[in-house]
mmCIF file of C-alpha atoms in Angstrom:
data_model
loop_
_atom_site.group_PDB
_atom_site.id
_atom_site.type_symbol
_atom_site.label_atom_id
_atom_site.label_comp_id
_atom_site.label_asym_id
_atom_site.label_seq_id
_atom_site.Cartn_x
_atom_site.Cartn_y
_atom_site.Cartn_z
ATOM 1 C CA UNK A 1 53.407 204.472 125.013
ATOM 2 C CA UNK A 2 52.967 201.679 127.552
ATOM 3 C CA UNK A 3 54.310 198.149 127.523
ATOM 4 C CA UNK A 4 56.715 196.469 125.104
ATOM 5 C CA UNK A 5 56.347 193.910 122.383
ATOM 6 C CA UNK A 6 53.793 191.282 123.244
ATOM 7 C CA UNK A 7 55.103 187.727 123.710
ATOM 8 C CA UNK A 8 53.883 185.228 121.182
ATOM 9 C CA UNK A 9 51.098 183.003 122.289
ATOM 10 C CA UNK A 10 51.634 179.146 122.114
ATOM 11 C CA UNK A 11 49.504 177.460 119.337
ATOM 12 C CA UNK A 12 46.080 176.592 120.394
ATOM 13 C CA UNK A 13 44.878 172.971 120.627
ATOM 14 C CA UNK A 14 42.953 173.259 117.369
ATOM 15 C CA UNK A 15 46.029 174.414 115.640
ATOM 16 C CA UNK A 16 48.144 171.602 116.996
ATOM 17 C CA UNK A 17 45.523 169.087 115.952
ATOM 18 C CA UNK A 18 45.147 170.539 112.356
ATOM 19 C CA UNK A 19 49.109 170.446 112.037
ATOM 20 C CA UNK A 20 48.930 166.840 113.187
ATOM 21 C CA UNK A 21 46.212 165.736 110.781
ATOM 22 C CA UNK A 22 48.050 167.500 107.847
ATOM 23 C CA UNK A 23 51.439 166.123 108.908
ATOM 24 C CA UNK A 24 52.508 163.204 110.979
ATOM 25 C CA UNK A 25 48.968 161.771 111.522
ATOM 26 C CA UNK A 26 48.099 161.969 107.822
ATOM 27 C CA UNK A 27 46.899 161.255 105.418
ATOM 28 C CA UNK A 28 43.287 161.273 106.650
ATOM 29 C CA UNK A 29 41.202 162.548 103.625
ATOM 30 C CA UNK A 30 38.544 160.226 102.610
ATOM 31 C CA UNK A 31 39.075 158.111 105.685
ATOM 32 C CA UNK A 32 36.689 157.073 108.488
ATOM 33 C CA UNK A 33 37.937 158.075 111.979
ATOM 34 C CA UNK A 34 36.486 156.594 115.155
ATOM 35 C CA UNK A 35 37.358 158.480 118.300
ATOM 36 C CA UNK A 36 37.793 156.484 121.653
ATOM 37 C CA UNK A 37 35.705 158.421 124.176
ATOM 38 C CA UNK A 38 35.481 157.811 127.861
ATOM 39 C CA UNK A 39 33.776 160.929 128.940
ATOM 40 C CA UNK A 40 37.043 162.456 130.476
ATOM 41 C CA UNK A 41 38.424 165.850 129.661
ATOM 42 C CA UNK A 42 40.954 164.771 126.936
ATOM 43 C CA UNK A 43 38.712 162.503 124.909
ATOM 44 C CA UNK A 44 35.867 164.954 125.064
ATOM 45 C CA UNK A 45 38.150 167.620 123.818
ATOM 46 C CA UNK A 46 39.397 165.374 120.960
ATOM 47 C CA UNK A 47 35.823 164.629 119.961
ATOM 48 C CA UNK A 48 34.952 168.288 119.750
ATOM 49 C CA UNK A 49 38.232 169.182 117.833
ATOM 50 C CA UNK A 50 37.883 166.410 115.328
ATOM 51 C CA UNK A 51 34.236 167.160 114.689
ATOM 52 C CA UNK A 52 35.274 170.827 113.864
ATOM 53 C CA UNK A 53 38.104 169.725 111.656
ATOM 54 C CA UNK A 54 36.340 166.771 109.692
ATOM 55 C CA UNK A 55 34.832 168.967 107.068
ATOM 56 C CA UNK A 56 38.216 170.791 106.378
ATOM 57 C CA UNK A 57 40.284 167.560 106.272
ATOM 58 C CA UNK A 58 37.734 165.372 104.379
ATOM 59 C CA UNK A 59 37.148 162.493 106.930
ATOM 60 C CA UNK A 60 34.020 161.184 108.422
ATOM 61 C CA UNK A 61 33.866 160.815 112.244
ATOM 62 C CA UNK A 62 32.196 158.444 114.690
ATOM 63 C CA UNK A 63 32.845 157.819 118.463
ATOM 64 C CA UNK A 64 32.847 154.782 120.617
ATOM 65 C CA UNK A 65 32.864 154.472 124.476
ATOM 66 C CA UNK A 66 33.690 151.419 126.564
ATOM 67 C CA UNK A 67 31.967 150.779 129.873
ATOM 68 C CA UNK A 68 34.097 148.433 131.957
ATOM 69 C CA UNK A 69 31.399 148.051 134.672
ATOM 70 C CA UNK A 70 33.887 148.954 137.358
ATOM 71 C CA UNK A 71 32.438 152.289 138.364
ATOM 72 C CA UNK A 72 28.883 153.063 139.327
ATOM 73 C CA UNK A 73 28.779 156.366 137.400
ATOM 74 C CA UNK A 74 30.638 155.105 134.308
ATOM 75 C CA UNK A 75 27.366 154.421 132.333
ATOM 76 C CA UNK A 76 25.900 157.690 133.120
ATOM 77 C CA UNK A 77 29.102 159.429 132.066
ATOM 78 C CA UNK A 78 29.145 157.574 128.666
ATOM 79 C CA UNK A 79 25.445 158.690 128.225
ATOM 80 C CA UNK A 80 26.577 162.223 128.907
ATOM 81 C CA UNK A 81 29.424 161.658 126.201
ATOM 82 C CA UNK A 82 26.817 160.213 123.788
ATOM 83 C CA UNK A 83 24.609 163.348 124.178
ATOM 84 C CA UNK A 84 27.652 165.614 123.532
ATOM 85 C CA UNK A 85 28.479 163.714 120.430
ATOM 86 C CA UNK A 86 24.914 163.944 119.258
ATOM 87 C CA UNK A 87 25.070 167.787 119.689
ATOM 88 C CA UNK A 88 28.161 167.683 117.442
ATOM 89 C CA UNK A 89 26.411 165.449 114.890
ATOM 90 C CA UNK A 90 28.810 162.535 115.625
ATOM 91 C CA UNK A 91 27.412 159.015 115.796
ATOM 92 C CA UNK A 92 28.198 157.388 119.157
ATOM 93 C CA UNK A 93 28.226 153.706 120.246
ATOM 94 C CA UNK A 94 28.691 152.178 123.667
ATOM 95 C CA UNK A 95 30.179 148.717 124.375
ATOM 96 C CA UNK A 96 29.958 147.145 127.806
ATOM 97 C CA UNK A 97 32.596 144.706 128.885
ATOM 98 C CA UNK A 98 32.957 142.543 132.025
ATOM 99 C CA UNK A 99 36.373 142.968 133.961
ATOM 100 C CA UNK A 100 36.622 140.971 137.181
ATOM 101 C CA UNK A 101 38.016 142.779 140.207
ATOM 102 C CA UNK A 102 41.400 141.761 141.422
ATOM 103 C CA UNK A 103 45.169 142.219 140.822
ATOM 104 C CA UNK A 104 46.290 144.138 137.827
ATOM 105 C CA UNK A 105 42.943 145.754 137.452
ATOM 106 C CA UNK A 106 43.911 148.785 135.231
ATOM 107 C CA UNK A 107 46.054 146.565 132.882
ATOM 108 C CA UNK A 108 43.146 143.981 132.455
ATOM 109 C CA UNK A 109 40.769 146.839 131.997
ATOM 110 C CA UNK A 110 43.046 148.310 129.393
ATOM 111 C CA UNK A 111 43.242 144.913 127.731
ATOM 112 C CA UNK A 112 39.454 144.611 127.525
ATOM 113 C CA UNK A 113 39.068 148.087 126.237
ATOM 114 C CA UNK A 114 41.534 147.550 123.468
ATOM 115 C CA UNK A 115 39.852 144.202 122.454
ATOM 116 C CA UNK A 116 36.375 145.775 122.537
ATOM 117 C CA UNK A 117 37.654 148.814 120.292
ATOM 118 C CA UNK A 118 39.314 146.453 117.928
ATOM 119 C CA UNK A 119 36.156 144.354 117.530
ATOM 120 C CA UNK A 120 33.942 147.478 117.063
ATOM 121 C CA UNK A 121 36.204 149.271 114.663
ATOM 122 C CA UNK A 122 34.718 149.431 110.967
ATOM 123 C CA UNK A 123 36.954 147.791 108.451
ATOM 124 C CA UNK A 124 39.581 150.370 107.216
ATOM 125 C CA UNK A 125 38.685 152.765 109.861
ATOM 126 C CA UNK A 126 41.395 154.775 111.883
ATOM 127 C CA UNK A 127 41.112 154.818 115.717
ATOM 128 C CA UNK A 128 41.912 158.164 117.358
ATOM 129 C CA UNK A 129 42.919 158.348 120.970
ATOM 130 C CA UNK A 130 43.444 161.430 123.097
ATOM 131 C CA UNK A 131 46.939 160.748 124.409
ATOM 132 C CA UNK A 132 48.987 164.051 124.777
ATOM 133 C CA UNK A 133 52.529 165.211 125.258
ATOM 134 C CA UNK A 134 52.406 164.883 129.095
ATOM 135 C CA UNK A 135 50.998 161.202 128.804
ATOM 136 C CA UNK A 136 53.989 160.483 126.491
ATOM 137 C CA UNK A 137 56.411 161.814 128.956
ATOM 138 C CA UNK A 138 54.946 159.851 131.812
ATOM 139 C CA UNK A 139 55.087 156.770 129.726
ATOM 140 C CA UNK A 140 58.743 157.135 128.887
ATOM 141 C CA UNK A 141 59.461 157.543 132.518
ATOM 142 C CA UNK A 142 57.366 154.439 133.457
ATOM 143 C CA UNK A 143 59.325 152.526 130.814
ATOM 144 C CA UNK A 144 62.738 153.820 132.390
ATOM 145 C CA UNK A 145 61.548 152.922 135.852
ATOM 146 C CA UNK A 146 60.765 149.438 134.719
ATOM 147 C CA UNK A 147 64.079 148.925 133.054
ATOM 148 C CA UNK A 148 62.970 149.027 129.360
ATOM 149 C CA UNK A 149 65.432 148.766 126.676
ATOM 150 C CA UNK A 150 66.194 151.841 124.473
ATOM 151 C CA UNK A 151 63.840 150.401 121.830
ATOM 152 C CA UNK A 152 61.156 150.218 124.471
ATOM 153 C CA UNK A 153 61.101 153.915 124.789
ATOM 154 C CA UNK A 154 59.592 154.349 121.409
ATOM 155 C CA UNK A 155 56.248 155.133 122.732
ATOM 156 C CA UNK A 156 52.933 156.747 121.516
ATOM 157 C CA UNK A 157 53.877 157.881 118.035
ATOM 158 C CA UNK A 158 51.461 160.364 116.303
ATOM 159 C CA UNK A 159 50.403 157.558 113.935
ATOM 160 C CA UNK A 160 50.830 153.904 114.505
ATOM 161 C CA UNK A 161 49.348 152.004 111.640
ATOM 162 C CA UNK A 162 45.544 152.667 111.996
ATOM 163 C CA UNK A 163 45.924 154.486 115.326
ATOM 164 C CA UNK A 164 45.991 158.243 115.461
ATOM 165 C CA UNK A 165 47.019 160.463 118.345
ATOM 166 C CA UNK A 166 46.300 164.151 117.119
ATOM 167 C CA UNK A 167 47.046 165.527 120.630
ATOM 168 C CA UNK A 168 50.447 164.093 120.917
ATOM 169 C CA UNK A 169 52.248 167.511 120.397
ATOM 170 C CA UNK A 170 49.823 169.172 122.856
ATOM 171 C CA UNK A 171 50.451 169.657 126.527
ATOM 172 C CA UNK A 172 47.865 169.090 129.178
ATOM 173 C CA UNK A 173 47.616 172.895 129.655
ATOM 174 C CA UNK A 174 46.579 173.469 126.094
ATOM 175 C CA UNK A 175 43.802 170.739 126.521
ATOM 176 C CA UNK A 176 42.684 172.426 129.729
ATOM 177 C CA UNK A 177 42.462 175.951 128.247
ATOM 178 C CA UNK A 178 40.472 174.591 125.038
ATOM 179 C CA UNK A 179 38.005 172.782 127.300
ATOM 180 C CA UNK A 180 37.512 175.889 129.365
ATOM 181 C CA UNK A 181 37.257 178.289 126.331
ATOM 182 C CA UNK A 182 34.605 176.103 124.632
ATOM 183 C CA UNK A 183 32.697 175.004 127.712
ATOM 184 C CA UNK A 184 33.238 171.323 126.741
ATOM 185 C CA UNK A 185 31.533 169.006 129.255
ATOM 186 C CA UNK A 186 33.465 166.186 130.889
ATOM 187 C CA UNK A 187 33.637 163.886 133.779
ATOM 188 C CA UNK A 188 36.472 163.344 136.301
ATOM 189 C CA UNK A 189 37.501 159.752 137.173
ATOM 190 C CA UNK A 190 38.796 159.733 140.814
ATOM 191 C CA UNK A 191 40.998 156.580 140.043
ATOM 192 C CA UNK A 192 43.071 158.987 137.841
ATOM 193 C CA UNK A 193 44.352 160.289 141.196
ATOM 194 C CA UNK A 194 44.696 157.067 143.082
ATOM 195 C CA UNK A 195 48.308 156.889 144.377
ATOM 196 C CA UNK A 196 48.174 153.151 144.438
ATOM 197 C CA UNK A 197 48.843 153.284 140.647
ATOM 198 C CA UNK A 198 52.426 154.025 139.621
ATOM 199 C CA UNK A 199 51.367 156.217 136.732
ATOM 200 C CA UNK A 200 49.581 158.509 139.235
ATOM 201 C CA UNK A 201 52.656 158.869 141.290
ATOM 202 C CA UNK A 202 54.849 159.706 138.279
ATOM 203 C CA UNK A 203 52.328 162.288 137.217
ATOM 204 C CA UNK A 204 51.986 163.876 140.739
ATOM 205 C CA UNK A 205 55.303 163.386 142.248
ATOM 206 C CA UNK A 206 58.113 162.337 139.848
ATOM 207 C CA UNK A 207 57.376 164.649 136.775
ATOM 208 C CA UNK A 208 56.793 167.897 138.872
ATOM 209 C CA UNK A 209 60.153 167.122 140.719
ATOM 210 C CA UNK A 210 61.924 166.757 137.415
ATOM 211 C CA UNK A 211 60.195 169.990 136.021
ATOM 212 C CA UNK A 212 61.577 171.833 139.113
ATOM 213 C CA UNK A 213 64.960 170.928 138.047
ATOM 214 C CA UNK A 214 64.560 171.402 134.361
ATOM 215 C CA UNK A 215 61.302 173.039 132.977
ATOM 216 C CA UNK A 216 61.934 171.544 129.596
ATOM 217 C CA UNK A 217 61.907 167.835 130.816
ATOM 218 C CA UNK A 218 58.661 166.867 129.116
ATOM 219 C CA UNK A 219 60.149 168.068 125.833
ATOM 220 C CA UNK A 220 63.333 166.134 126.517
ATOM 221 C CA UNK A 221 61.503 162.880 127.302
ATOM 222 C CA UNK A 222 59.150 163.087 124.213
ATOM 223 C CA UNK A 223 62.137 164.014 122.009
ATOM 224 C CA UNK A 224 63.785 160.762 123.390
ATOM 225 C CA UNK A 225 60.582 158.863 122.297
ATOM 226 C CA UNK A 226 60.910 160.652 118.872
ATOM 227 C CA UNK A 227 64.504 159.416 118.511
ATOM 228 C CA UNK A 228 63.679 155.980 119.348
ATOM 229 C CA UNK A 229 60.706 155.851 116.985
ATOM 230 C CA UNK A 230 62.918 157.183 114.165
ATOM 231 C CA UNK A 231 65.459 154.529 114.892
ATOM 232 C CA UNK A 232 62.821 151.698 114.850
ATOM 233 C CA UNK A 233 61.558 153.014 111.510
ATOM 234 C CA UNK A 234 65.052 153.028 110.044
ATOM 235 C CA UNK A 235 65.726 149.555 111.551
ATOM 236 C CA UNK A 236 62.350 147.609 111.335
ATOM 237 C CA UNK A 237 62.259 144.289 112.933
ATOM 238 C CA UNK A 238 60.367 141.241 111.710
ATOM 239 C CA UNK A 239 58.404 141.034 114.884
ATOM 240 C CA UNK A 240 57.042 144.579 114.984
ATOM 241 C CA UNK A 241 53.748 145.078 116.828
ATOM 242 C CA UNK A 242 50.482 145.139 114.940
ATOM 243 C CA UNK A 243 49.011 148.556 114.435
ATOM 244 C CA UNK A 244 46.082 147.710 116.579
ATOM 245 C CA UNK A 245 46.389 145.751 119.916
ATOM 246 C CA UNK A 246 45.240 142.349 118.401
ATOM 247 C CA UNK A 247 46.686 140.269 115.552
ATOM 248 C CA UNK A 248 44.730 140.558 112.224
ATOM 249 C CA UNK A 249 43.427 136.943 112.472
ATOM 250 C CA UNK A 250 42.051 137.705 116.026
ATOM 251 C CA UNK A 251 40.404 140.943 114.805
ATOM 252 C CA UNK A 252 38.898 139.186 111.745
ATOM 253 C CA UNK A 253 37.522 136.476 114.173
ATOM 254 C CA UNK A 254 35.993 139.137 116.416
ATOM 255 C CA UNK A 255 34.412 140.806 113.522
ATOM 256 C CA UNK A 256 32.817 137.527 112.411
ATOM 257 C CA UNK A 257 31.659 137.008 115.993
ATOM 258 C CA UNK A 258 29.760 140.169 115.838
ATOM 259 C CA UNK A 259 28.328 139.581 112.441
ATOM 260 C CA UNK A 260 27.141 136.013 113.319
ATOM 261 C CA UNK A 261 26.022 136.978 116.850
ATOM 262 C CA UNK A 262 27.183 133.647 118.010
ATOM 263 C CA UNK A 263 26.973 133.403 121.754
ATOM 264 C CA UNK A 264 28.459 129.839 121.727
ATOM 265 C CA UNK A 265 31.765 130.829 120.210
ATOM 266 C CA UNK A 266 34.555 131.990 122.469
ATOM 267 C CA UNK A 267 37.653 133.654 121.162
ATOM 268 C CA UNK A 268 41.027 133.801 123.030
ATOM 269 C CA UNK A 269 42.488 137.167 123.447
ATOM 270 C CA UNK A 270 45.924 138.416 124.783
ATOM 271 C CA UNK A 271 46.227 139.005 128.538
ATOM 272 C CA UNK A 272 44.277 135.892 129.619
ATOM 273 C CA UNK A 273 41.139 137.318 128.295
ATOM 274 C CA UNK A 274 38.328 135.834 125.927
ATOM 275 C CA UNK A 275 35.404 137.242 123.973
ATOM 276 C CA UNK A 276 32.050 136.013 123.129
ATOM 277 C CA UNK A 277 28.737 137.568 121.875
ATOM 278 C CA UNK A 278 26.185 138.388 124.571
ATOM 279 C CA UNK A 279 22.777 137.953 123.216
ATOM 280 C CA UNK A 280 21.200 139.783 126.165
ATOM 281 C CA UNK A 281 23.169 143.017 125.454
ATOM 282 C CA UNK A 282 23.838 142.574 121.790
ATOM 283 C CA UNK A 283 27.382 143.280 122.282
ATOM 284 C CA UNK A 284 30.883 141.602 122.558
ATOM 285 C CA UNK A 285 31.530 140.421 126.168
ATOM 286 C CA UNK A 286 35.145 140.404 127.273
ATOM 287 C CA UNK A 287 35.999 138.369 130.294
ATOM 288 C CA UNK A 288 38.802 136.262 131.918
ATOM 289 C CA UNK A 289 39.525 133.150 129.888
ATOM 290 C CA UNK A 290 38.232 129.984 131.448
ATOM 291 C CA UNK A 291 40.659 127.891 133.473
ATOM 292 C CA UNK A 292 43.271 130.459 134.053
ATOM 293 C CA UNK A 293 43.697 133.833 135.634
ATOM 294 C CA UNK A 294 43.863 136.968 133.468
ATOM 295 C CA UNK A 295 47.520 138.209 132.840
ATOM 296 C CA UNK A 296 48.745 141.342 131.257
ATOM 297 C CA UNK A 297 50.709 141.712 127.992
ATOM 298 C CA UNK A 298 54.457 142.628 128.414
ATOM 299 C CA UNK A 299 54.088 145.760 126.235
ATOM 300 C CA UNK A 300 51.097 147.609 124.670
ATOM 301 C CA UNK A 301 50.790 149.328 121.337
ATOM 302 C CA UNK A 302 49.612 152.473 123.167
ATOM 303 C CA UNK A 303 53.068 152.737 124.876
ATOM 304 C CA UNK A 304 52.143 151.361 128.310
ATOM 305 C CA UNK A 305 53.547 148.339 129.968
ATOM 306 C CA UNK A 306 52.113 146.637 132.954
ATOM 307 C CA UNK A 307 50.256 149.878 133.905
ATOM 308 C CA UNK A 308 47.388 151.832 132.921
ATOM 309 C CA UNK A 309 44.778 153.689 128.393
ATOM 310 C CA UNK A 310 48.081 154.699 127.879
ATOM 311 C CA UNK A 311 47.585 153.838 131.313
ATOM 312 C CA UNK A 312 44.093 152.610 132.039
ATOM 313 C CA UNK A 313 43.717 156.203 132.700
ATOM 314 C CA UNK A 314 40.450 157.671 131.230
ATOM 315 C CA UNK A 315 41.173 160.069 128.600
#
């Protein structure tokens, strides 16, 4: 007889997502879910997983990609994502937005992406993003480094109003293994490894150092976020964030802008941005508001502050 008892294997990504949909992300039965897809590894994995789970959990699925116009290959990558969605039987739409180059680029790109997704989301639909456990740990560290209050550490819950994060209990390794096992196509964005961005340095330098001191640090940081979320839920404030990154009145105005296809109407958005309908592309155009430079919001519903989806990072 050789060997001993086999060690238990960690749950697969599919199992973790199934648990999330049946638990803290739910209920989703009878709902419409739109996946935010960039073409990156995480969001392509989420698209494939939700397409597989949709029949079991009774929801309909669509996907939406945002082209910020900042990278030459972004349009080609979204076309690749569209083809993959088509192979899964998932409708896929692309919105193109304009983000001027300059300071705070990732934050402004994130603001534009959130505004475009809010405008495109069908009424009553849920928005699913591919944030995972490691993203959450990074975001907690970023908040600490920037001097956030304890309440400011309540980041990236599994469900936040109409926003879902089915991978929030999954680590990066589980996603990587799933992508490899199922040969899921994806595209790497080199800006994710750019050391000019603080999130990149936290991911590449700070978190590995902390893991060398305590292998369970990711769990500790995400547990802290859980504790702060529980505290916030037990002590709700009157000025709680909207479930989506725009106030309801602004979302309604954006929806009306799309339905009327009015290129003369301009709607003010958070972060020094504005929106108008572009007749040439038949889509909402997000740009810097006239007369003032773009600015970032102090805190984002995706758990980021003055940094990059969760991060400006392509999921």
